Amino acid sequence: MKEQMAFEKNVFNKTSRTDSEIAFFGGMTIVYKSSIDLFLYVVGSSHENELMLMSVLTCLFESLNHVLRKNVEKRWLLENMDGAFLVLDEIVDGGVILESDPQQVIQKVNFRADDSGLTEQSVAQMRIQEMRVIVEHLWTFHCTCRRVPPLKVDSLVRKAVLIKKIIVVLVK
């Protein structure tokens, strides 16, 4: 963790004072873009194609630009972190580039040009669906290991949603 923090600090110190869009640091290829008080970085190995990394960065920036309603700055990003994570999940997964077209990313996260943004209900529906899939996988694994008949997944999801609500209330 300390190594990562030191790496990030060194990358920021190296890139914050220049106008270029690419840097090579610590055996890594780094493409970056700044907007007001926000720096976006895409980091790849030294063998990665810089143009592909730049297309990922452009896709990320343009998708966030849409999600944040043309306000790509730190405050708006922090207030709309759910949407930002959804965008990031559509672009990369485990270091693998899935999409580099911002229009496709926006479409996949259910944003339309006339939408006012991501609603709490759509985020909640996505989270419930994600929890349902996780619970199904865990319960299938549990039942396979113990040879127990599976319980109703919906009741487990309701319990998981209730636990999440309790955690959110406690965190606030």
Coordinates of N, CA and C in Angstrom, one line a residue:
M1 N 0.8 -1.2 0.0 CA 0.0 0.0 0.0 C 0.9 1.3 0.0
K2 N 1.9 1.2 0.8 CA 2.8 2.4 0.9 C 3.5 2.6 -0.5
E3 N 3.9 1.5 -1.1 CA 4.5 1.6 -2.4 C 3.6 2.2 -3.4
Q4 N 2.3 1.8 -3.4 CA 1.4 2.4 -4.3 C 1.2 3.9 -4.1
M5 N 1.1 4.3 -2.8 CA 0.9 5.7 -2.5 C 2.1 6.5 -3.0
A6 N 3.3 5.9 -2.7 CA 4.5 6.6 -3.2 C 4.6 6.7 -4.7
F7 N 4.1 5.7 -5.4 CA 4.1 5.7 -6.9 C 3.1 6.8 -7.3
E8 N 1.9 6.8 -6.8 CA 0.9 7.8 -7.2 C 1.4 9.2 -6.9
K9 N 2.1 9.4 -5.8 CA 2.6 10.7 -5.5 C 3.7 11.2 -6.5
N10 N 4.6 10.2 -6.8 CA 5.6 10.5 -7.8 C 5.0 10.8 -9.1
V11 N 4.0 10.0 -9.5 CA 3.4 10.2 -10.8 C 2.7 11.6 -10.9
F12 N 2.0 12.0 -9.8 CA 1.4 13.3 -9.8 C 2.4 14.4 -9.8
N13 N 3.5 14.3 -9.1 CA 4.5 15.3 -9.1 C 5.1 15.5 -10.4
K14 N 5.3 14.3 -11.1 CA 5.9 14.4 -12.5 C 5.0 15.0 -13.5
T15 N 3.7 14.7 -13.4 CA 2.8 15.0 -14.5 C 2.0 16.4 -14.2
S16 N 1.9 16.8 -13.0 CA 1.1 18.0 -12.7 C 1.8 19.3 -13.2
R17 N 3.0 19.3 -13.5 CA 3.7 20.5 -14.0 C 4.0 20.6 -15.5
T18 N 3.5 19.6 -16.2 CA 3.8 19.5 -17.6 C 2.5 19.6 -18.4
D19 N 2.6 20.0 -19.7 CA 1.5 20.1 -20.6 C 1.4 18.9 -21.5
S20 N 2.3 17.9 -21.4 CA 2.2 16.7 -22.3 C 1.1 15.8 -21.8
E21 N 0.8 14.8 -22.6 CA -0.3 13.9 -22.3 C 0.2 12.5 -21.9
I22 N 1.5 12.3 -22.0 CA 2.1 10.9 -21.8 C 3.4 11.0 -21.0
A23 N 3.6 10.0 -20.1 CA 4.8 10.0 -19.3 C 5.2 8.5 -19.2
F24 N 6.5 8.3 -19.0 CA 7.0 7.0 -18.7 C 7.7 7.1 -17.3
F25 N 7.2 6.2 -16.4 CA 7.7 6.3 -15.1 C 7.7 4.9 -14.4
G26 N 8.7 4.5 -13.8 CA 8.8 3.2 -13.1 C 8.5 2.0 -14.0
G27 N 8.9 2.1 -15.3 CA 8.6 1.0 -16.2 C 7.1 0.9 -16.7
M28 N 6.4 2.0 -16.5 CA 5.0 2.1 -16.8 C 4.8 3.2 -17.9
T29 N 3.8 3.0 -18.7 CA 3.4 4.0 -19.6 C 2.1 4.7 -19.0
I30 N 2.2 6.0 -18.9 CA 1.1 6.7 -18.2 C 0.5 7.8 -19.2
V31 N -0.7 7.7 -19.5 CA -1.4 8.8 -20.2 C -2.3 9.5 -19.2
Y32 N -2.5 10.8 -19.4 CA -3.2 11.5 -18.4 C -3.9 12.8 -19.0
K33 N -4.9 13.3 -18.3 CA -5.6 14.5 -18.8 C -6.1 15.2 -17.5
S34 N -6.0 16.5 -17.5 CA -6.5 17.2 -16.4 C -7.7 18.1 -16.8
S35 N -8.6 18.3 -15.8 CA -9.8 19.1 -16.0 C -10.0 19.9 -14.7
I36 N -9.8 21.1 -14.7 CA -10.0 22.0 -13.5 C -9.2 21.5 -12.4
D37 N -9.7 20.8 -11.4 CA -9.0 20.3 -10.3 C -8.9 18.8 -10.2
L38 N -9.1 18.1 -11.4 CA -9.1 16.7 -11.4 C -8.1 16.2 -12.5
F39 N -7.3 15.2 -12.1 CA -6.4 14.5 -13.0 C -6.9 13.1 -13.2
L40 N -7.0 12.7 -14.5 CA -7.4 11.3 -14.8 C -6.2 10.6 -15.4
Y41 N -5.8 9.4 -14.9 CA -4.7 8.7 -15.4 C -5.1 7.3 -15.9
V42 N -4.4 6.9 -16.9 CA -4.5 5.5 -17.4 C -3.1 5.0 -17.4
V43 N -2.9 3.9 -16.7 CA -1.5 3.4 -16.5 C -1.5 2.0 -17.2
G44 N -0.4 1.7 -18.0 CA -0.2 0.4 -18.6 C 1.2 0.1 -18.5
S45 N 1.5 -1.2 -18.8 CA 2.9 -1.6 -18.8 C 3.7 -0.8 -20.0
S46 N 5.0 -0.9 -19.9 CA 5.8 -0.2 -20.9 C 5.6 -0.8 -22.3
H47 N 5.0 -2.0 -22.4 CA 4.8 -2.6 -23.7 C 3.4 -2.3 -24.3
E48 N 2.6 -1.6 -23.5 CA 1.2 -1.2 -24.0 C 1.3 -0.2 -25.1
N49 N 0.3 -0.2 -26.0 CA 0.2 0.7 -27.1 C -0.3 2.1 -26.5
E50 N 0.4 3.1 -26.7 CA 0.0 4.4 -26.1 C -1.3 4.9 -26.7
L51 N -1.5 4.6 -28.0 CA -2.7 5.1 -28.6 C -4.0 4.4 -28.0
M52 N -3.8 3.1 -27.7 CA -4.9 2.4 -27.1 C -5.2 3.0 -25.7
L53 N -4.1 3.2 -24.9 CA -4.3 3.8 -23.6 C -5.0 5.2 -23.7
M54 N -4.6 5.9 -24.7 CA -5.2 7.3 -24.9 C -6.6 7.2 -25.3
S55 N -7.0 6.2 -26.0 CA -8.4 6.0 -26.4 C -9.2 5.6 -25.2
V56 N -8.7 4.8 -24.3 CA -9.4 4.5 -23.0 C -9.5 5.8 -22.2
L57 N -8.5 6.6 -22.1 CA -8.6 7.8 -21.3 C -9.6 8.8 -21.9
T58 N -9.6 8.9 -23.2 CA -10.6 9.7 -23.9 C -12.0 9.2 -23.7
C59 N -12.2 7.9 -23.7 CA -13.5 7.3 -23.5 C -13.9 7.6 -22.0
L60 N -13.0 7.4 -21.1 CA -13.3 7.7 -19.7 C -13.7 9.2 -19.5
F61 N -12.9 10.1 -20.0 CA -13.2 11.5 -19.9 C -14.6 11.9 -20.5
E62 N -14.8 11.4 -21.7 CA -16.1 11.8 -22.4 C -17.3 11.2 -21.7
S63 N -17.1 10.0 -21.2 CA -18.2 9.3 -20.5 C -18.5 10.0 -19.2
L64 N -17.5 10.4 -18.4 CA -17.6 11.1 -17.2 C -18.2 12.5 -17.5
N65 N -17.8 13.1 -18.6 CA -18.3 14.4 -18.9 C -19.8 14.3 -19.1
H66 N -20.3 13.2 -19.7 CA -21.8 13.1 -19.8 C -22.4 12.8 -18.4
V67 N -21.8 11.9 -17.7 CA -22.4 11.5 -16.4 C -22.4 12.7 -15.4
L68 N -21.4 13.5 -15.5 CA -21.3 14.6 -14.6 C -21.9 15.9 -15.1
R69 N -22.6 15.7 -16.2 CA -23.3 16.8 -16.9 C -22.4 18.0 -17.2
K70 N -21.3 17.6 -17.9 CA -20.3 18.6 -18.4 C -19.5 19.3 -17.2
N71 N -19.6 18.8 -16.0 CA -18.9 19.3 -14.9 C -17.8 18.3 -14.4
V72 N -16.8 18.1 -15.2 CA -15.7 17.2 -14.8 C -14.8 17.9 -13.9
E73 N -15.1 17.8 -12.6 CA -14.3 18.4 -11.6 C -14.5 17.5 -10.3
K74 N -13.6 17.7 -9.4 CA -13.5 16.9 -8.2 C -14.8 16.8 -7.4
R75 N -15.4 17.9 -7.2 CA -16.6 18.0 -6.3 C -17.7 17.2 -7.0
W76 N -17.9 17.4 -8.3 CA -19.0 16.6 -8.9 C -18.7 15.2 -9.0
L77 N -17.4 14.8 -9.2 CA -17.1 13.4 -9.3 C -17.4 12.7 -7.9
L78 N -17.0 13.4 -6.8 CA -17.2 12.8 -5.5 C -18.7 12.7 -5.2
E79 N -19.5 13.6 -5.7 CA -21.0 13.5 -5.5 C -21.7 12.5 -6.3
N80 N -21.0 12.1 -7.4 CA -21.6 11.1 -8.4 C -20.7 9.9 -8.6
M81 N -20.2 9.4 -7.5 CA -19.2 8.3 -7.5 C -19.8 7.1 -8.1
D82 N -21.1 6.8 -7.8 CA -21.8 5.6 -8.3 C -21.7 5.6 -9.8
G83 N -22.1 6.7 -10.4 CA -22.1 6.7 -11.9 C -20.7 6.6 -12.4
A84 N -19.7 7.2 -11.8 CA -18.3 7.1 -12.2 C -17.8 5.7 -12.2
F85 N -18.2 4.9 -11.1 CA -17.8 3.5 -11.0 C -18.4 2.7 -12.1
L86 N -19.7 3.0 -12.4 CA -20.4 2.2 -13.4 C -19.7 2.5 -14.8
V87 N -19.3 3.7 -15.0 CA -18.6 4.0 -16.3 C -17.3 3.3 -16.3
L88 N -16.5 3.3 -15.3 CA -15.2 2.6 -15.2 C -15.4 1.1 -15.4
D89 N -16.4 0.5 -14.8 CA -16.7 -0.9 -14.9 C -17.0 -1.3 -16.4
E90 N -17.6 -0.4 -17.1 CA -17.9 -0.7 -18.5 C -16.7 -0.5 -19.4
I91 N -15.7 0.3 -19.0 CA -14.6 0.5 -19.8 C -13.5 -0.6 -19.6
V92 N -13.2 -0.9 -18.4 CA -12.2 -1.9 -18.1 C -12.7 -2.9 -17.0
D93 N -12.1 -4.1 -17.1 CA -12.5 -5.1 -16.0 C -11.2 -5.9 -15.8
G94 N -10.7 -5.8 -14.6 CA -9.5 -6.5 -14.3 C -8.3 -6.2 -15.1
G95 N -8.2 -5.0 -15.6 CA -7.1 -4.6 -16.5 C -7.3 -4.9 -17.9
V96 N -8.4 -5.5 -18.3 CA -8.8 -5.8 -19.7 C -9.7 -4.7 -20.2
I97 N -9.3 -4.1 -21.3 CA -10.1 -3.1 -21.9 C -11.3 -3.7 -22.6
L98 N -12.5 -3.3 -22.2 CA -13.8 -3.8 -22.7 C -14.4 -2.9 -23.8
E99 N -14.2 -1.6 -23.6 CA -14.9 -0.7 -24.5 C -14.1 0.6 -24.5
S100 N -14.0 1.2 -25.7 CA -13.3 2.5 -25.9 C -14.2 3.5 -26.6
D101 N -15.4 3.2 -26.8 CA -16.4 4.1 -27.4 C -17.3 4.7 -26.4
P102 N -17.2 6.0 -26.1 CA -18.0 6.6 -25.0 C -19.5 6.5 -25.2
Q103 N -19.9 6.5 -26.5 CA -21.4 6.4 -26.7 C -21.9 5.0 -26.3
Q104 N -21.1 4.0 -26.5 CA -21.4 2.7 -26.1 C -21.5 2.5 -24.6
V105 N -20.5 3.2 -24.0 CA -20.4 3.2 -22.5 C -21.6 3.8 -21.9
I106 N -21.9 5.0 -22.4 CA -23.1 5.8 -21.9 C -24.4 5.0 -22.1
Q107 N -24.5 4.3 -23.3 CA -25.7 3.5 -23.6 C -25.8 2.4 -22.6
K108 N -24.6 1.7 -22.3 CA -24.6 0.6 -21.4 C -25.0 0.9 -20.0
V109 N -24.7 2.1 -19.6 CA -25.1 2.5 -18.2 C -26.4 3.3 -18.2
N110 N -27.2 3.1 -19.2 CA -28.5 3.7 -19.3 C -28.6 5.2 -19.2
F111 N -27.7 5.8 -19.8 CA -27.7 7.3 -19.9 C -28.2 7.7 -21.3
R112 N -29.1 8.6 -21.4 CA -29.5 9.1 -22.7 C -29.2 10.6 -22.6
A113 N -29.1 11.2 -23.8 CA -28.8 12.7 -23.8 C -29.8 13.5 -23.1
D114 N -31.1 13.1 -23.1 CA -32.1 13.9 -22.4 C -32.3 13.5 -21.0
D115 N -31.6 12.5 -20.5 CA -31.7 12.2 -19.0 C -31.0 13.2 -18.2
S116 N -31.5 13.4 -17.0 CA -30.9 14.3 -16.1 C -29.8 13.6 -15.3
G117 N -29.6 12.3 -15.5 CA -28.5 11.6 -14.8 C -29.0 10.3 -14.2
L118 N -28.1 9.7 -13.4 CA -28.4 8.4 -12.8 C -29.3 8.7 -11.6
T119 N -30.4 8.0 -11.6 CA -31.3 8.1 -10.4 C -31.0 7.2 -9.3
E120 N -31.4 7.5 -8.1 CA -31.1 6.6 -7.0 C -31.8 5.3 -7.2
Q121 N -33.0 5.3 -7.8 CA -33.7 4.0 -8.0 C -32.9 3.1 -9.0
S122 N -32.4 3.6 -10.1 CA -31.7 2.8 -11.0 C -30.4 2.2 -10.4
V123 N -29.7 3.0 -9.6 CA -28.5 2.5 -8.9 C -28.9 1.4 -7.9
A124 N -30.0 1.7 -7.1 CA -30.5 0.7 -6.2 C -30.9 -0.6 -6.9
Q125 N -31.5 -0.5 -8.0 CA -31.9 -1.7 -8.8 C -30.7 -2.5 -9.2
M126 N -29.6 -1.8 -9.7 CA -28.4 -2.4 -10.1 C -27.7 -3.1 -8.9
R127 N -27.7 -2.4 -7.8 CA -27.1 -3.1 -6.6 C -27.8 -4.3 -6.2
I128 N -29.2 -4.2 -6.2 CA -30.0 -5.4 -5.8 C -29.7 -6.6 -6.8
Q129 N -29.6 -6.3 -8.1 CA -29.3 -7.3 -9.0 C -27.9 -7.9 -8.8
E130 N -26.9 -7.0 -8.5 CA -25.6 -7.5 -8.2 C -25.6 -8.4 -7.0
M131 N -26.3 -7.9 -5.9 CA -26.4 -8.7 -4.7 C -27.1 -10.1 -4.9
R132 N -28.1 -10.1 -5.8 CA -28.8 -11.3 -6.1 C -27.8 -12.3 -6.7
V133 N -27.1 -11.8 -7.7 CA -26.1 -12.7 -8.4 C -25.1 -13.2 -7.4
I134 N -24.5 -12.4 -6.5 CA -23.5 -12.8 -5.6 C -24.1 -13.8 -4.6
V135 N -25.3 -13.5 -4.1 CA -26.0 -14.5 -3.2 C -26.2 -15.8 -3.8
E136 N -26.7 -15.8 -5.1 CA -26.9 -17.0 -5.8 C -25.7 -17.8 -6.0
H137 N -24.6 -17.2 -6.3 CA -23.3 -17.9 -6.5 C -22.8 -18.5 -5.1
L138 N -22.9 -17.6 -4.1 CA -22.4 -18.1 -2.8 C -23.3 -19.2 -2.3
W139 N -24.6 -19.1 -2.5 CA -25.5 -20.1 -2.0 C -25.3 -21.4 -2.8
T140 N -25.1 -21.3 -4.1 CA -24.9 -22.5 -4.9 C -23.6 -23.2 -4.4
F141 N -22.6 -22.4 -4.2 CA -21.3 -23.0 -3.7 C -21.5 -23.7 -2.3
H142 N -22.3 -23.0 -1.5 CA -22.5 -23.5 -0.1 C -23.3 -24.8 -0.2
C143 N -24.3 -24.8 -1.0 CA -25.2 -26.0 -1.2 C -24.4 -27.2 -1.8
T144 N -23.5 -26.9 -2.7 CA -22.7 -27.9 -3.4 C -21.8 -28.5 -2.4
C145 N -21.2 -27.7 -1.5 CA -20.3 -28.2 -0.5 C -21.0 -29.0 0.6
R146 N -22.1 -28.6 1.0 CA -22.8 -29.2 2.1 C -23.9 -30.1 1.7
R147 N -24.3 -30.1 0.5 CA -25.4 -30.9 -0.1 C -26.7 -30.6 0.7
V148 N -27.0 -29.3 0.8 CA -28.2 -28.8 1.5 C -29.1 -28.3 0.4
P149 N -30.4 -28.5 0.5 CA -31.3 -27.9 -0.5 C -31.3 -26.4 -0.4
P150 N -31.2 -25.7 -1.5 CA -31.1 -24.3 -1.5 C -32.3 -23.6 -1.0
L151 N -32.1 -22.5 -0.3 CA -33.2 -21.6 0.2 C -33.6 -20.7 -0.9
K152 N -34.7 -20.0 -0.6 CA -35.2 -19.0 -1.6 C -34.2 -17.9 -1.7
V153 N -33.7 -17.6 -2.9 CA -32.7 -16.5 -3.1 C -33.3 -15.2 -2.8
D154 N -34.6 -14.9 -3.1 CA -35.2 -13.6 -2.9 C -35.2 -13.3 -1.4
S155 N -35.4 -14.2 -0.5 CA -35.4 -13.9 0.9 C -34.0 -13.5 1.4
L156 N -32.9 -14.2 0.8 CA -31.6 -13.8 1.1 C -31.2 -12.4 0.6
V157 N -31.7 -12.1 -0.6 CA -31.4 -10.8 -1.1 C -32.1 -9.7 -0.3
R158 N -33.3 -10.0 0.2 CA -34.0 -9.0 1.0 C -33.2 -8.8 2.3
K159 N -32.7 -9.9 2.9 CA -31.9 -9.7 4.1 C -30.6 -8.9 3.8
A160 N -30.0 -9.2 2.6 CA -28.8 -8.5 2.2 C -29.1 -7.0 2.0
V161 N -30.2 -6.7 1.4 CA -30.6 -5.3 1.2 C -30.8 -4.6 2.6
L162 N -31.5 -5.3 3.5 CA -31.7 -4.8 4.8 C -30.4 -4.5 5.6
I163 N -29.5 -5.4 5.5 CA -28.2 -5.3 6.1 C -27.5 -4.1 5.5
K164 N -27.5 -3.9 4.2 CA -26.9 -2.8 3.5 C -27.5 -1.5 4.0
K165 N -28.8 -1.4 4.1 CA -29.5 -0.2 4.6 C -29.0 0.1 6.0
I166 N -28.9 -0.9 6.8 CA -28.4 -0.6 8.2 C -27.0 -0.1 8.2
I167 N -26.1 -0.7 7.3 CA -24.8 -0.2 7.2 C -24.7 1.2 6.8
V168 N -25.5 1.6 5.7 CA -25.5 2.9 5.2 C -25.9 3.9 6.3
V169 N -26.9 3.6 7.1 CA -27.4 4.4 8.1 C -26.3 4.6 9.2
L170 N -25.6 3.5 9.5 CA -24.6 3.6 10.5 C -23.4 4.4 10.0
V171 N -23.1 4.4 8.7 CA -22.0 5.1 8.2 C -22.3 6.6 8.2
K172 N -23.5 7.0 7.9 CA -23.9 8.4 7.8 C -23.8 8.9 9.2

